[in-house]
């Protein structure tokens, strides 16, 4: 597999294996995170050529960006590609989604400060709100792009209709959506549209929060405040059936002298619209391990077999 790729039409070149950083300072998502360990995850990524870092305002909140920015500061800024996201607004105890041009522009300024940088490589509108016309929201980011504050524009968790409106003027370079072997709705409409329109698709939860890494068994349990304890993928009989599917990928991986996680991650990268993946990591060894995906070559037969297991 190629060790460099260009993210769609953005012109931004990265290692196809990126790093999802919601477990770096993202205490509101995963409990008991050690911040120094989190920073070491980011350091390990950068030092091993994993140069595409995915963060967001809401991870922490603020803290994932702060820790990521602090680590990036230790290196040459141009050797790292930072993607971040915004749209959450705190109103007292309430969190609302806001895509208004004024709010997004302020969010970008705040992210720049937390990341300690003067440009963001890829800025996503993290979630769609109900009111703002999506082309106007993207229009605000286009102005920031023209000013050099961001290098490319992304949207996340947008429906096909919202994406079409957002991309009315052709400014959207990337969409990030949930997509993994267990959750394939994007194949119906989103993936065909992005492929036709030159938009790069970044799948989130590529390992289905670790389930597709092939390391869990029927007895595995999660802490009450871990997001997996509430996910239907990990409940009762459903969990059992899902584990059996993962076992079948394990067999394909074993034939290739590879690990399940690497075969799964390589599978996404065989899609024409998917240039990069951003598996999350909590420890340094997971970062290094995920880079082994680059050694996996899948044949058309492998690709079909894996698809069929989860169809
Ligand atoms: P994920 O990538 O599906 O799963 C990550 C988890 O898998 C890790 O926390 C770790 O869990 C396990 N893992 C990772 N590498 C492994 C390896 N080599 N071997 C075995 N296990 C491994 O889920 P995610 O981290 O939640 O999502 C990825 C990224 O997508 C996030 O970091 C974030 O940047 C982004 N995201 C975006 C949105 C959005 O709305 N746009 C939403 C969610 C996530 P354990 O060690 O605990 O088992």
GROMACS .gro file of C-alpha atoms and ligand atoms in nm:
model
  359
    1UNK     CA    1   0.000   0.000   0.000
    2UNK     CA    2   0.123   0.353  -0.072
    3UNK     CA    3   0.261   0.530   0.231
    4UNK     CA    4   0.141   0.873   0.110
    5UNK     CA    5  -0.195   0.985  -0.021
    6UNK     CA    6  -0.365   1.309  -0.119
    7UNK     CA    7  -0.693   1.386   0.058
    8UNK     CA    8  -0.935   1.420  -0.232
    9UNK     CA    9  -0.909   1.754  -0.410
   10UNK     CA   10  -0.767   1.939  -0.107
   11UNK     CA   11  -0.411   1.890  -0.233
   12UNK     CA   12  -0.310   1.793   0.123
   13UNK     CA   13  -0.076   1.498   0.138
   14UNK     CA   14  -0.071   1.262   0.438
   15UNK     CA   15   0.003   0.912   0.554
   16UNK     CA   16  -0.322   0.721   0.482
   17UNK     CA   17  -0.317   0.599   0.842
   18UNK     CA   18  -0.409   0.896   1.059
   19UNK     CA   19  -0.473   0.933   1.430
   20UNK     CA   20  -0.810   0.991   1.593
   21UNK     CA   21  -0.749   1.185   1.916
   22UNK     CA   22  -1.080   1.170   2.099
   23UNK     CA   23  -0.901   0.963   2.367
   24UNK     CA   24  -0.632   1.232   2.405
   25UNK     CA   25  -0.776   1.456   2.674
   26UNK     CA   26  -1.130   1.355   2.579
   27UNK     CA   27  -1.240   1.294   2.937
   28UNK     CA   28  -1.603   1.352   2.843
   29UNK     CA   29  -1.586   1.045   2.614
   30UNK     CA   30  -1.349   0.809   2.791
   31UNK     CA   31  -1.302   0.823   3.169
   32UNK     CA   32  -0.969   0.816   3.352
   33UNK     CA   33  -0.745   0.929   3.071
   34UNK     CA   34  -0.383   0.998   3.156
   35UNK     CA   35  -0.291   1.321   2.982
   36UNK     CA   36   0.081   1.249   2.956
   37UNK     CA   37  -0.003   0.913   2.796
   38UNK     CA   38  -0.232   1.101   2.558
   39UNK     CA   39   0.046   1.340   2.461
   40UNK     CA   40   0.277   1.043   2.408
   41UNK     CA   41   0.022   0.892   2.171
   42UNK     CA   42   0.042   1.207   1.959
   43UNK     CA   43   0.423   1.220   1.984
   44UNK     CA   44   0.449   0.856   1.880
   45UNK     CA   45   0.226   0.921   1.581
   46UNK     CA   46   0.430   1.218   1.461
   47UNK     CA   47   0.763   1.045   1.517
   48UNK     CA   48   0.650   0.746   1.314
   49UNK     CA   49   0.523   0.942   1.016
   50UNK     CA   50   0.155   0.930   1.111
   51UNK     CA   51   0.106   1.294   1.028
   52UNK     CA   52  -0.273   1.331   0.998
   53UNK     CA   53  -0.417   1.423   1.339
   54UNK     CA   54  -0.793   1.441   1.390
   55UNK     CA   55  -0.924   1.637   1.686
   56UNK     CA   56  -1.227   1.854   1.775
   57UNK     CA   57  -1.334   2.128   2.013
   58UNK     CA   58  -1.581   1.894   2.186
   59UNK     CA   59  -1.322   1.627   2.279
   60UNK     CA   60  -1.254   1.727   2.635
   61UNK     CA   61  -1.411   1.979   2.557
   62UNK     CA   62  -1.115   2.191   2.441
   63UNK     CA   63  -0.861   1.959   2.594
   64UNK     CA   64  -0.787   1.730   2.300
   65UNK     CA   65  -0.706   2.036   2.089
   66UNK     CA   66  -0.492   2.181   2.369
   67UNK     CA   67  -0.288   1.864   2.420
   68UNK     CA   68  -0.255   1.801   2.047
   69UNK     CA   69  -0.144   2.161   1.992
   70UNK     CA   70   0.110   2.142   2.273
   71UNK     CA   71   0.269   1.833   2.120
   72UNK     CA   72   0.266   1.968   1.765
   73UNK     CA   73   0.453   2.274   1.896
   74UNK     CA   74   0.749   2.042   1.972
   75UNK     CA   75   0.784   1.965   1.600
   76UNK     CA   76   0.800   2.144   1.267
   77UNK     CA   77   0.438   2.264   1.214
   78UNK     CA   78   0.456   2.194   0.841
   79UNK     CA   79   0.531   1.827   0.903
   80UNK     CA   80   0.188   1.773   1.059
   81UNK     CA   81  -0.163   1.800   0.916
   82UNK     CA   82  -0.423   1.904   1.173
   83UNK     CA   83  -0.794   1.846   1.126
   84UNK     CA   84  -1.032   1.987   1.384
   85UNK     CA   85  -1.405   2.046   1.414
   86UNK     CA   86  -1.651   2.286   1.570
   87UNK     CA   87  -2.027   2.351   1.598
   88UNK     CA   88  -2.103   2.283   1.966
   89UNK     CA   89  -2.209   2.586   2.166
   90UNK     CA   90  -2.229   2.582   2.546
   91UNK     CA   91  -2.527   2.781   2.675
   92UNK     CA   92  -2.510   2.738   3.052
   93UNK     CA   93  -2.549   2.365   3.107
   94UNK     CA   94  -2.701   2.314   2.765
   95UNK     CA   95  -2.503   2.223   2.454
   96UNK     CA   96  -2.655   2.326   2.122
   97UNK     CA   97  -2.532   2.291   1.765
   98UNK     CA   98  -2.467   2.618   1.588
   99UNK     CA   99  -2.359   2.655   1.224
  100UNK     CA  100  -2.410   3.029   1.195
  101UNK     CA  101  -2.130   3.199   1.001
  102UNK     CA  102  -2.044   3.427   1.294
  103UNK     CA  103  -2.025   3.139   1.542
  104UNK     CA  104  -1.814   2.919   1.312
  105UNK     CA  105  -1.569   3.200   1.250
  106UNK     CA  106  -1.530   3.253   1.625
  107UNK     CA  107  -1.488   2.878   1.675
  108UNK     CA  108  -1.203   2.868   1.424
  109UNK     CA  109  -1.030   3.156   1.606
  110UNK     CA  110  -1.067   2.971   1.938
  111UNK     CA  111  -0.932   2.647   1.788
  112UNK     CA  112  -0.631   2.832   1.646
  113UNK     CA  113  -0.549   2.956   1.996
  114UNK     CA  114  -0.590   2.616   2.161
  115UNK     CA  115  -0.384   2.449   1.891
  116UNK     CA  116  -0.119   2.726   1.917
  117UNK     CA  117  -0.100   2.761   1.542
  118UNK     CA  118  -0.187   3.021   1.279
  119UNK     CA  119  -0.357   2.781   1.039
  120UNK     CA  120  -0.571   2.468   1.050
  121UNK     CA  121  -0.525   2.224   0.763
  122UNK     CA  122  -0.881   2.091   0.761
  123UNK     CA  123  -1.173   2.247   0.948
  124UNK     CA  124  -1.499   2.054   0.972
  125UNK     CA  125  -1.845   2.171   1.071
  126UNK     CA  126  -1.882   1.894   1.330
  127UNK     CA  127  -2.261   1.854   1.321
  128UNK     CA  128  -2.539   2.019   1.118
  129UNK     CA  129  -2.779   2.254   1.294
  130UNK     CA  130  -3.142   2.285   1.188
  131UNK     CA  131  -3.151   2.650   1.087
  132UNK     CA  132  -2.844   2.766   0.901
  133UNK     CA  133  -2.843   2.719   0.522
  134UNK     CA  134  -2.546   2.489   0.476
  135UNK     CA  135  -2.397   2.684   0.184
  136UNK     CA  136  -2.387   2.993   0.407
  137UNK     CA  137  -2.210   2.799   0.682
  138UNK     CA  138  -1.954   2.672   0.433
  139UNK     CA  139  -1.933   3.022   0.283
  140UNK     CA  140  -1.800   3.147   0.618
  141UNK     CA  141  -1.528   2.881   0.611
  142UNK     CA  142  -1.446   2.973   0.250
  143UNK     CA  143  -1.373   3.328   0.368
  144UNK     CA  144  -1.138   3.189   0.634
  145UNK     CA  145  -0.975   2.972   0.368
  146UNK     CA  146  -0.917   3.279   0.151
  147UNK     CA  147  -0.759   3.450   0.454
  148UNK     CA  148  -0.524   3.152   0.501
  149UNK     CA  149  -0.664   3.053   0.841
  150UNK     CA  150  -0.780   2.716   0.718
  151UNK     CA  151  -0.651   2.516   0.421
  152UNK     CA  152  -0.957   2.306   0.343
  153UNK     CA  153  -1.323   2.269   0.435
  154UNK     CA  154  -1.498   1.963   0.573
  155UNK     CA  155  -1.838   1.871   0.710
  156UNK     CA  156  -1.926   1.590   0.946
  157UNK     CA  157  -2.243   1.397   1.026
  158UNK     CA  158  -2.425   1.567   0.735
  159UNK     CA  159  -2.703   1.386   0.549
  160UNK     CA  160  -2.680   1.363   0.171
  161UNK     CA  161  -2.921   1.657   0.133
  162UNK     CA  162  -2.723   1.869   0.378
  163UNK     CA  163  -2.400   1.782   0.201
  164UNK     CA  164  -2.544   1.875  -0.138
  165UNK     CA  165  -2.650   2.214  -0.001
  166UNK     CA  166  -2.315   2.260   0.172
  167UNK     CA  167  -2.133   2.182  -0.151
  168UNK     CA  168  -2.350   2.405  -0.371
  169UNK     CA  169  -2.046   2.611  -0.468
  170UNK     CA  170  -1.809   2.314  -0.474
  171UNK     CA  171  -1.613   2.420  -0.164
  172UNK     CA  172  -1.644   2.102   0.045
  173UNK     CA  173  -1.330   1.890   0.026
  174UNK     CA  174  -1.402   1.625   0.289
  175UNK     CA  175  -1.691   1.462   0.472
  176UNK     CA  176  -1.640   1.268   0.793
  177UNK     CA  177  -1.916   1.022   0.882
  178UNK     CA  178  -1.964   0.708   1.083
  179UNK     CA  179  -1.878   0.410   0.865
  180UNK     CA  180  -1.745   0.070   0.951
  181UNK     CA  181  -1.812  -0.291   0.860
  182UNK     CA  182  -2.103  -0.300   1.105
  183UNK     CA  183  -2.250   0.031   0.991
  184UNK     CA  184  -2.264   0.064   0.617
  185UNK     CA  185  -2.554   0.302   0.546
  186UNK     CA  186  -2.310   0.543   0.380
  187UNK     CA  187  -2.272   0.298   0.092
  188UNK     CA  188  -2.628   0.368  -0.025
  189UNK     CA  189  -2.608   0.736  -0.110
  190UNK     CA  190  -2.324   0.926   0.056
  191UNK     CA  191  -2.031   0.729  -0.082
  192UNK     CA  192  -2.160   0.731  -0.443
  193UNK     CA  193  -2.223   1.110  -0.421
  194UNK     CA  194  -1.883   1.195  -0.276
  195UNK     CA  195  -1.707   0.975  -0.526
  196UNK     CA  196  -1.883   1.149  -0.815
  197UNK     CA  197  -1.806   1.492  -0.673
  198UNK     CA  198  -1.442   1.450  -0.576
  199UNK     CA  199  -1.508   1.479  -0.202
  200UNK     CA  200  -1.293   1.262   0.022
  201UNK     CA  201  -1.475   1.044   0.277
  202UNK     CA  202  -1.317   0.995   0.621
  203UNK     CA  203  -1.489   0.711   0.812
  204UNK     CA  204  -1.511   0.750   1.187
  205UNK     CA  205  -1.533   0.459   1.432
  206UNK     CA  206  -1.340   0.250   1.175
  207UNK     CA  207  -1.270  -0.016   1.438
  208UNK     CA  208  -1.625   0.006   1.578
  209UNK     CA  209  -1.465   0.133   1.900
  210UNK     CA  210  -1.227  -0.166   1.912
  211UNK     CA  211  -1.480  -0.442   1.831
  212UNK     CA  212  -1.330  -0.486   1.483
  213UNK     CA  213  -0.981  -0.524   1.625
  214UNK     CA  214  -1.067  -0.885   1.714
  215UNK     CA  215  -0.957  -0.865   2.077
  216UNK     CA  216  -1.284  -0.893   2.264
  217UNK     CA  217  -1.473  -1.206   2.365
  218UNK     CA  218  -1.812  -1.282   2.516
  219UNK     CA  219  -1.688  -1.207   2.866
  220UNK     CA  220  -1.555  -0.861   2.785
  221UNK     CA  221  -1.728  -0.583   2.981
  222UNK     CA  222  -1.687  -0.207   2.989
  223UNK     CA  223  -1.707   0.054   3.262
  224UNK     CA  224  -2.047   0.217   3.299
  225UNK     CA  225  -1.919   0.554   3.179
  226UNK     CA  226  -1.737   0.405   2.876
  227UNK     CA  227  -1.934   0.481   2.556
  228UNK     CA  228  -1.920   0.112   2.460
  229UNK     CA  229  -2.134   0.002   2.754
  230UNK     CA  230  -2.427   0.186   2.592
  231UNK     CA  231  -2.362   0.087   2.230
  232UNK     CA  232  -2.603  -0.169   2.076
  233UNK     CA  233  -2.303  -0.335   1.905
  234UNK     CA  234  -2.183  -0.453   2.246
  235UNK     CA  235  -2.514  -0.577   2.393
  236UNK     CA  236  -2.614  -0.937   2.464
  237UNK     CA  237  -2.686  -1.165   2.168
  238UNK     CA  238  -2.600  -0.887   1.924
  239UNK     CA  239  -2.250  -0.866   2.074
  240UNK     CA  240  -2.215  -1.244   2.041
  241UNK     CA  241  -2.316  -1.243   1.671
  242UNK     CA  242  -2.085  -0.953   1.602
  243UNK     CA  243  -1.794  -1.136   1.764
  244UNK     CA  244  -1.861  -1.434   1.536
  245UNK     CA  245  -1.836  -1.212   1.229
  246UNK     CA  246  -1.508  -1.067   1.352
  247UNK     CA  247  -1.380  -1.426   1.399
  248UNK     CA  248  -1.426  -1.481   1.025
  249UNK     CA  249  -1.210  -1.178   0.945
  250UNK     CA  250  -0.954  -1.316   1.188
  251UNK     CA  251  -0.924  -1.622   0.963
  252UNK     CA  252  -0.866  -1.408   0.653
  253UNK     CA  253  -0.607  -1.206   0.845
  254UNK     CA  254  -0.429  -1.519   0.967
  255UNK     CA  255  -0.389  -1.639   0.605
  256UNK     CA  256  -0.211  -1.313   0.534
  257UNK     CA  257   0.000  -1.317   0.848
  258UNK     CA  258  -0.178  -0.998   0.947
  259UNK     CA  259  -0.393  -0.890   1.240
  260UNK     CA  260  -0.767  -0.842   1.219
  261UNK     CA  261  -0.747  -0.466   1.286
  262UNK     CA  262  -0.503  -0.415   0.998
  263UNK     CA  263  -0.713  -0.612   0.750
  264UNK     CA  264  -1.024  -0.419   0.852
  265UNK     CA  265  -0.848  -0.083   0.821
  266UNK     CA  266  -0.697  -0.181   0.485
  267UNK     CA  267  -1.046  -0.278   0.362
  268UNK     CA  268  -1.171   0.082   0.396
  269UNK     CA  269  -0.875   0.215   0.202
  270UNK     CA  270  -0.966   0.002  -0.100
  271UNK     CA  271  -1.266   0.232  -0.157
  272UNK     CA  272  -1.192   0.501  -0.417
  273UNK     CA  273  -1.350   0.779  -0.208
  274UNK     CA  274  -1.159   0.690   0.109
  275UNK     CA  275  -0.806   0.829   0.116
  276UNK     CA  276  -0.740   0.822   0.490
  277UNK     CA  277  -0.862   0.655   0.806
  278UNK     CA  278  -0.836   0.783   1.162
  279UNK     CA  279  -0.842   0.492   1.408
  280UNK     CA  280  -0.834   0.617   1.765
  281UNK     CA  281  -0.559   0.509   2.000
  282UNK     CA  282  -0.521   0.525   2.377
  283UNK     CA  283  -0.168   0.393   2.393
  284UNK     CA  284   0.158   0.430   2.201
  285UNK     CA  285   0.163   0.063   2.103
  286UNK     CA  286  -0.176   0.096   1.930
  287UNK     CA  287  -0.039   0.381   1.718
  288UNK     CA  288   0.260   0.177   1.606
  289UNK     CA  289   0.039  -0.126   1.556
  290UNK     CA  290  -0.211   0.054   1.332
  291UNK     CA  291   0.071   0.156   1.098
  292UNK     CA  292   0.105  -0.214   1.009
  293UNK     CA  293  -0.206  -0.163   0.798
  294UNK     CA  294   0.030  -0.027   0.533
  295UNK     CA  295   0.173  -0.379   0.491
  296UNK     CA  296  -0.162  -0.537   0.404
  297UNK     CA  297  -0.254  -0.598   0.040
  298UNK     CA  298  -0.609  -0.720  -0.019
  299UNK     CA  299  -0.715  -0.900  -0.337
  300UNK     CA  300  -1.055  -0.844  -0.497
  301UNK     CA  301  -1.157  -1.182  -0.349
  302UNK     CA  302  -1.053  -1.073   0.003
  303UNK     CA  303  -1.241  -0.743  -0.036
  304UNK     CA  304  -1.559  -0.923  -0.143
  305UNK     CA  305  -1.530  -1.191   0.126
  306UNK     CA  306  -1.497  -0.932   0.401
  307UNK     CA  307  -1.787  -0.735   0.262
  308UNK     CA  308  -2.006  -1.047   0.248
  309UNK     CA  309  -1.937  -1.141   0.611
  310UNK     CA  310  -2.096  -0.814   0.723
  311UNK     CA  311  -2.356  -0.769   0.449
  312LIG     P1  312  -1.233   0.350   1.666
  312LIG     O1  313  -1.124   0.407   1.588
  312LIG     O2  314  -1.337   0.270   1.598
  312LIG     O3  315  -1.176   0.258   1.786
  312LIG     C1  316  -1.068   0.301   1.862
  312LIG     C2  317  -1.044   0.205   1.976
  312LIG     O4  318  -1.005   0.079   1.924
  312LIG     C3  319  -0.929   0.251   2.061
  312LIG     O5  320  -0.970   0.344   2.154
  312LIG     C4  321  -0.882   0.119   2.123
  312LIG     O6  322  -0.976   0.082   2.226
  312LIG     C5  323  -0.902   0.024   2.005
  312LIG     N1  324  -0.780   0.011   1.922
  312LIG     C6  325  -0.719   0.105   1.846
  312LIG     N2  326  -0.614   0.055   1.781
  312LIG     C7  327  -0.609  -0.076   1.814
  312LIG     C8  328  -0.523  -0.182   1.779
  312LIG     N3  329  -0.422  -0.163   1.695
  312LIG     N4  330  -0.547  -0.303   1.831
  312LIG     C9  331  -0.647  -0.323   1.916
  312LIG     N5  332  -0.733  -0.226   1.954
  312LIG    C10  333  -0.714  -0.103   1.903
  312LIG     O7  334  -1.313   0.461   1.749
  312LIG     P2  335  -1.279   0.610   1.791
  312LIG     O8  336  -1.142   0.628   1.838
  312LIG     O9  337  -1.387   0.655   1.882
  312LIG    O10  338  -1.298   0.688   1.653
  312LIG    C11  339  -1.187   0.723   1.572
  312LIG    C12  340  -1.176   0.872   1.558
  312LIG    O11  341  -1.287   0.922   1.483
  312LIG    C13  342  -1.184   0.950   1.690
  312LIG    O12  343  -1.063   0.951   1.762
  312LIG    C14  344  -1.224   1.084   1.642
  312LIG    O13  345  -1.109   1.156   1.601
  312LIG    C15  346  -1.315   1.053   1.524
  312LIG     N6  347  -1.461   1.061   1.558
  312LIG    C16  348  -1.536   1.155   1.495
  312LIG    C17  349  -1.670   1.168   1.522
  312LIG    C18  350  -1.750   1.272   1.450
  312LIG    O14  351  -1.863   1.303   1.493
  312LIG     N7  352  -1.698   1.331   1.346
  312LIG    C19  353  -1.733   1.083   1.613
  312LIG    C20  354  -1.654   0.985   1.675
  312LIG    C21  355  -1.518   0.975   1.647
  312LIG     P3  356  -0.936   0.007   2.363
  312LIG    O15  357  -0.789   0.014   2.381
  312LIG    O16  358  -1.013   0.074   2.469
  312LIG    O17  359  -0.988  -0.133   2.347
   0.00000   0.00000   0.00000
